[in-house]
């Protein structure tokens, strides 16, 4: 075992133990392009927050002269609370017209709101970047509007921590695949009106109860709008199972019109290995692959054998 003398006391230290104790920062687990995006977003945010703070300081300073007359106090998030002076003389005809003067209170509160909106938008921008870049579904963080203090400067690292925590030790790709399959399973699991699971049949996979049509239309097969996302997630799963891509959508169905779906003929697909998709009036969808071997591979890649 490799050892090293301690310069002070002569004791030996296990180098491997020291190495194992080294913690890798989460920002070192992302790519250089990721880091540059986050840094530019943070830099841009700080410029805007500095401008918000500048105006906030001006109005807060102006509000100081109303401290006694309006009993001005400030909340933890920087908003102002005040009481208007009470005048019980309805026929007052004095020379004091201060009630008509500009007062900074509304502008102070507005700047606090803008400060929150800027920081909230920054948080969502960082998370959205990773979601869009790696096809993962990291939840957007909640920024506490009531406790967020003026002058606070968030670091992008805290939101990168949320991303890495969401991965749970897996890679972006593995996480994206697991999430996609989970969404796909939600769509293809047996509905309350059916007990039939997806079925592998030679070069086809038969999926019952994927969509529903709008009963209002008797002259055309219009898909119910609630099933738009279902079909999008369904197509994403087929694209992954057939072509190993993570960006499938209903746009891969050639000349598809959700407002008038043709149930007499199948639709051609733009992805490799999956040739056609046929719709049925009862909501069933059949997907035909280039051959039986490909259909089988897709069936198991999408873990359809595990659906209960």
CSV table of C-alpha atoms in Angstrom, one decimal, residues 81-296:
chain,number,residue,atom,x,y,z
A,81,UNK,CA,-45.9,49.4,4.5
A,82,UNK,CA,-47.3,52.8,5.4
A,83,UNK,CA,-50.4,54.5,6.7
A,84,UNK,CA,-51.9,57.6,5.1
A,85,UNK,CA,-52.4,60.6,7.5
A,86,UNK,CA,-55.9,60.8,8.8
A,87,UNK,CA,-57.9,64.0,8.3
A,88,UNK,CA,-61.3,64.1,9.9
A,89,UNK,CA,-62.3,67.5,8.5
A,90,UNK,CA,-64.3,67.0,5.4
A,91,UNK,CA,-64.6,70.7,4.7
A,92,UNK,CA,-60.8,71.3,5.1
A,93,UNK,CA,-59.7,74.2,3.1
A,94,UNK,CA,-56.1,74.6,4.2
A,95,UNK,CA,-52.9,75.3,2.3
A,96,UNK,CA,-51.4,71.8,2.7
A,97,UNK,CA,-51.5,70.0,-0.6
A,98,UNK,CA,-49.0,67.2,0.1
A,99,UNK,CA,-51.6,64.6,-0.7
A,100,UNK,CA,-51.2,65.4,-4.4
A,101,UNK,CA,-47.4,65.1,-4.4
A,102,UNK,CA,-45.6,62.1,-6.0
A,103,UNK,CA,-44.7,59.5,-3.4
A,104,UNK,CA,-42.3,56.6,-3.9
A,105,UNK,CA,-44.2,53.8,-2.2
A,106,UNK,CA,-45.8,52.2,-5.3
A,107,UNK,CA,-42.5,52.3,-7.1
A,108,UNK,CA,-40.7,50.7,-4.2
A,109,UNK,CA,-43.1,47.8,-4.3
A,110,UNK,CA,-42.9,47.5,-8.0
A,111,UNK,CA,-39.1,47.3,-7.9
A,112,UNK,CA,-39.3,44.5,-5.3
A,113,UNK,CA,-41.7,42.6,-7.6
A,114,UNK,CA,-39.3,43.1,-10.6
A,115,UNK,CA,-36.4,41.9,-8.5
A,116,UNK,CA,-38.3,38.7,-7.7
A,117,UNK,CA,-39.4,38.2,-11.3
A,118,UNK,CA,-35.8,38.6,-12.5
A,119,UNK,CA,-34.4,36.1,-10.1
A,120,UNK,CA,-37.2,33.7,-10.7
A,121,UNK,CA,-36.7,33.9,-14.5
A,122,UNK,CA,-33.0,33.3,-14.0
A,123,UNK,CA,-33.7,30.1,-12.0
A,124,UNK,CA,-36.1,28.8,-14.6
A,125,UNK,CA,-33.7,29.8,-17.4
A,126,UNK,CA,-30.9,27.6,-15.9
A,127,UNK,CA,-33.2,24.6,-15.3
A,128,UNK,CA,-34.9,25.0,-18.7
A,129,UNK,CA,-31.5,25.0,-20.5
A,130,UNK,CA,-30.5,21.6,-19.0
A,131,UNK,CA,-34.0,20.2,-19.6
A,132,UNK,CA,-33.9,21.3,-23.3
A,133,UNK,CA,-30.3,20.4,-23.9
A,134,UNK,CA,-30.4,16.9,-22.3
A,135,UNK,CA,-34.1,16.1,-22.6
A,136,UNK,CA,-34.5,15.7,-18.9
A,137,UNK,CA,-37.3,16.9,-16.7
A,138,UNK,CA,-35.8,18.7,-13.7
A,139,UNK,CA,-38.6,20.5,-11.8
A,140,UNK,CA,-38.5,24.2,-11.7
A,141,UNK,CA,-37.4,25.6,-8.3
A,142,UNK,CA,-39.7,27.7,-6.1
A,143,UNK,CA,-38.2,31.1,-5.3
A,144,UNK,CA,-39.8,32.4,-2.1
A,145,UNK,CA,-41.2,35.8,-3.0
A,146,UNK,CA,-41.9,36.9,0.6
A,147,UNK,CA,-38.5,36.2,2.1
A,148,UNK,CA,-36.3,37.1,-1.0
A,149,UNK,CA,-34.4,40.2,0.1
A,150,UNK,CA,-33.3,43.1,-2.0
A,151,UNK,CA,-29.6,42.9,-2.8
A,152,UNK,CA,-29.5,39.1,-2.9
A,153,UNK,CA,-27.4,37.7,-5.7
A,154,UNK,CA,-28.1,34.0,-6.6
A,155,UNK,CA,-25.4,31.9,-8.0
A,156,UNK,CA,-26.0,29.5,-10.8
A,157,UNK,CA,-24.2,26.8,-8.9
A,158,UNK,CA,-27.3,26.3,-6.6
A,159,UNK,CA,-29.4,25.5,-9.6
A,160,UNK,CA,-26.8,23.2,-11.1
A,161,UNK,CA,-26.9,21.4,-7.7
A,162,UNK,CA,-30.7,20.8,-8.3
A,163,UNK,CA,-29.9,19.3,-11.7
A,164,UNK,CA,-27.2,17.0,-10.5
A,165,UNK,CA,-29.4,16.0,-7.5
A,166,UNK,CA,-32.2,15.2,-10.0
A,167,UNK,CA,-29.9,12.8,-11.9
A,168,UNK,CA,-29.3,10.8,-8.8
A,169,UNK,CA,-25.9,9.6,-9.9
A,170,UNK,CA,-26.9,8.7,-13.4
A,171,UNK,CA,-25.8,10.4,-16.6
A,172,UNK,CA,-28.0,12.9,-18.4
A,173,UNK,CA,-28.6,10.3,-21.2
A,174,UNK,CA,-29.7,7.5,-18.8
A,175,UNK,CA,-31.9,9.9,-16.9
A,176,UNK,CA,-33.5,11.2,-20.1
A,177,UNK,CA,-34.2,7.6,-21.3
A,178,UNK,CA,-35.7,6.6,-18.0
A,179,UNK,CA,-38.0,9.7,-17.9
A,180,UNK,CA,-39.0,9.2,-21.5
A,181,UNK,CA,-40.0,5.5,-20.9
A,182,UNK,CA,-41.9,6.5,-17.8
A,183,UNK,CA,-43.9,9.1,-19.8
A,184,UNK,CA,-44.5,6.5,-22.5
A,185,UNK,CA,-45.7,4.0,-20.0
A,186,UNK,CA,-48.2,6.5,-18.6
A,187,UNK,CA,-49.7,6.8,-22.1
A,188,UNK,CA,-49.8,3.2,-23.1
A,189,UNK,CA,-50.8,1.6,-19.8
A,190,UNK,CA,-54.3,0.2,-19.9
A,191,UNK,CA,-57.0,2.8,-19.5
A,192,UNK,CA,-59.9,2.4,-17.1
A,193,UNK,CA,-62.0,1.3,-20.1
A,194,UNK,CA,-59.6,-1.5,-21.2
A,195,UNK,CA,-57.6,-4.4,-19.7
A,196,UNK,CA,-55.5,-5.0,-22.8
A,197,UNK,CA,-51.8,-4.4,-22.8
A,198,UNK,CA,-49.6,-3.6,-25.8
A,199,UNK,CA,-49.1,-6.6,-28.0
A,200,UNK,CA,-46.1,-7.6,-30.1
A,201,UNK,CA,-47.4,-9.2,-33.3
A,202,UNK,CA,-44.7,-10.0,-36.0
A,203,UNK,CA,-43.5,-6.7,-37.4
A,204,UNK,CA,-46.1,-4.7,-35.5
A,205,UNK,CA,-46.8,-3.5,-32.0
A,206,UNK,CA,-50.5,-3.0,-31.2
A,207,UNK,CA,-51.3,-0.3,-28.7
A,208,UNK,CA,-54.9,-0.1,-27.4
A,209,UNK,CA,-56.6,3.0,-26.0
A,210,UNK,CA,-53.9,5.6,-26.8
A,211,UNK,CA,-56.2,8.5,-27.9
A,212,UNK,CA,-59.8,9.4,-28.0
A,213,UNK,CA,-61.8,11.3,-30.6
A,214,UNK,CA,-64.1,14.3,-29.9
A,215,UNK,CA,-67.6,13.0,-30.0
A,216,UNK,CA,-68.9,16.5,-31.1
A,217,UNK,CA,-67.7,16.0,-34.6
A,218,UNK,CA,-69.7,13.5,-36.6
A,219,UNK,CA,-68.3,14.3,-40.0
A,220,UNK,CA,-64.6,13.9,-39.2
A,221,UNK,CA,-62.3,12.1,-36.7
A,222,UNK,CA,-61.0,15.0,-34.6
A,223,UNK,CA,-58.7,14.0,-31.8
A,224,UNK,CA,-59.8,15.3,-28.4
A,225,UNK,CA,-57.5,18.1,-27.4
A,226,UNK,CA,-56.7,16.4,-24.1
A,227,UNK,CA,-54.8,13.7,-26.0
A,228,UNK,CA,-52.4,16.0,-27.9
A,229,UNK,CA,-49.7,15.5,-25.3
A,230,UNK,CA,-50.5,11.8,-25.0
A,231,UNK,CA,-49.8,11.4,-28.7
A,232,UNK,CA,-46.7,13.5,-28.5
A,233,UNK,CA,-45.3,11.4,-25.7
A,234,UNK,CA,-46.3,8.2,-27.5
A,235,UNK,CA,-44.4,9.3,-30.7
A,236,UNK,CA,-41.4,10.2,-28.6
A,237,UNK,CA,-41.3,6.7,-27.2
A,238,UNK,CA,-41.6,5.1,-30.6
A,239,UNK,CA,-38.8,7.3,-31.9
A,240,UNK,CA,-36.6,6.2,-29.0
A,241,UNK,CA,-37.5,2.5,-29.3
A,242,UNK,CA,-37.0,2.4,-33.0
A,243,UNK,CA,-34.2,4.9,-33.8
A,244,UNK,CA,-32.7,5.5,-30.3
A,245,UNK,CA,-33.4,9.2,-30.5
A,246,UNK,CA,-34.9,11.4,-27.7
A,247,UNK,CA,-36.6,14.1,-29.8
A,248,UNK,CA,-39.5,12.3,-31.3
A,249,UNK,CA,-42.9,14.0,-31.6
A,250,UNK,CA,-46.1,13.8,-33.5
A,251,UNK,CA,-44.4,15.9,-36.2
A,252,UNK,CA,-42.8,12.6,-37.3
A,253,UNK,CA,-46.2,11.5,-38.7
A,254,UNK,CA,-46.2,12.6,-42.3
A,255,UNK,CA,-49.3,14.7,-43.3
A,256,UNK,CA,-50.9,14.1,-39.9
A,257,UNK,CA,-53.9,16.4,-39.0
A,258,UNK,CA,-55.2,16.0,-35.5
A,259,UNK,CA,-58.4,17.7,-36.6
A,260,UNK,CA,-59.2,15.1,-39.2
A,261,UNK,CA,-57.4,11.8,-38.7
A,262,UNK,CA,-57.6,9.2,-41.5
A,263,UNK,CA,-58.5,5.8,-40.0
A,264,UNK,CA,-58.7,4.1,-43.4
A,265,UNK,CA,-55.0,4.1,-44.2
A,266,UNK,CA,-51.7,4.1,-42.3
A,267,UNK,CA,-49.5,7.2,-42.0
A,268,UNK,CA,-45.8,7.0,-43.0
A,269,UNK,CA,-43.2,8.0,-40.4
A,270,UNK,CA,-40.0,10.1,-40.8
A,271,UNK,CA,-37.9,8.0,-38.4
A,272,UNK,CA,-35.8,5.0,-39.3
A,273,UNK,CA,-36.9,1.4,-38.5
A,274,UNK,CA,-40.5,2.4,-37.9
A,275,UNK,CA,-42.4,2.6,-41.2
A,276,UNK,CA,-46.1,3.3,-40.5
A,277,UNK,CA,-48.6,4.2,-37.8
A,278,UNK,CA,-52.3,3.4,-38.2
A,279,UNK,CA,-55.1,4.9,-36.2
A,280,UNK,CA,-58.4,3.2,-35.3
A,281,UNK,CA,-61.7,4.7,-34.3
A,282,UNK,CA,-61.6,3.0,-30.8
A,283,UNK,CA,-58.3,4.8,-30.0
A,284,UNK,CA,-56.0,1.9,-30.9
A,285,UNK,CA,-52.7,2.6,-32.7
A,286,UNK,CA,-50.7,0.1,-34.6
A,287,UNK,CA,-47.0,0.8,-35.3
A,288,UNK,CA,-45.4,-1.2,-38.1
A,289,UNK,CA,-41.6,-1.6,-38.2
A,290,UNK,CA,-39.3,-2.6,-41.0
A,291,UNK,CA,-39.3,-6.2,-39.8
A,292,UNK,CA,-40.3,-8.5,-36.9
A,293,UNK,CA,-36.8,-8.4,-35.3
A,294,UNK,CA,-36.9,-4.6,-35.1
A,295,UNK,CA,-40.4,-4.6,-33.7
A,296,UNK,CA,-39.3,-7.1,-31.0
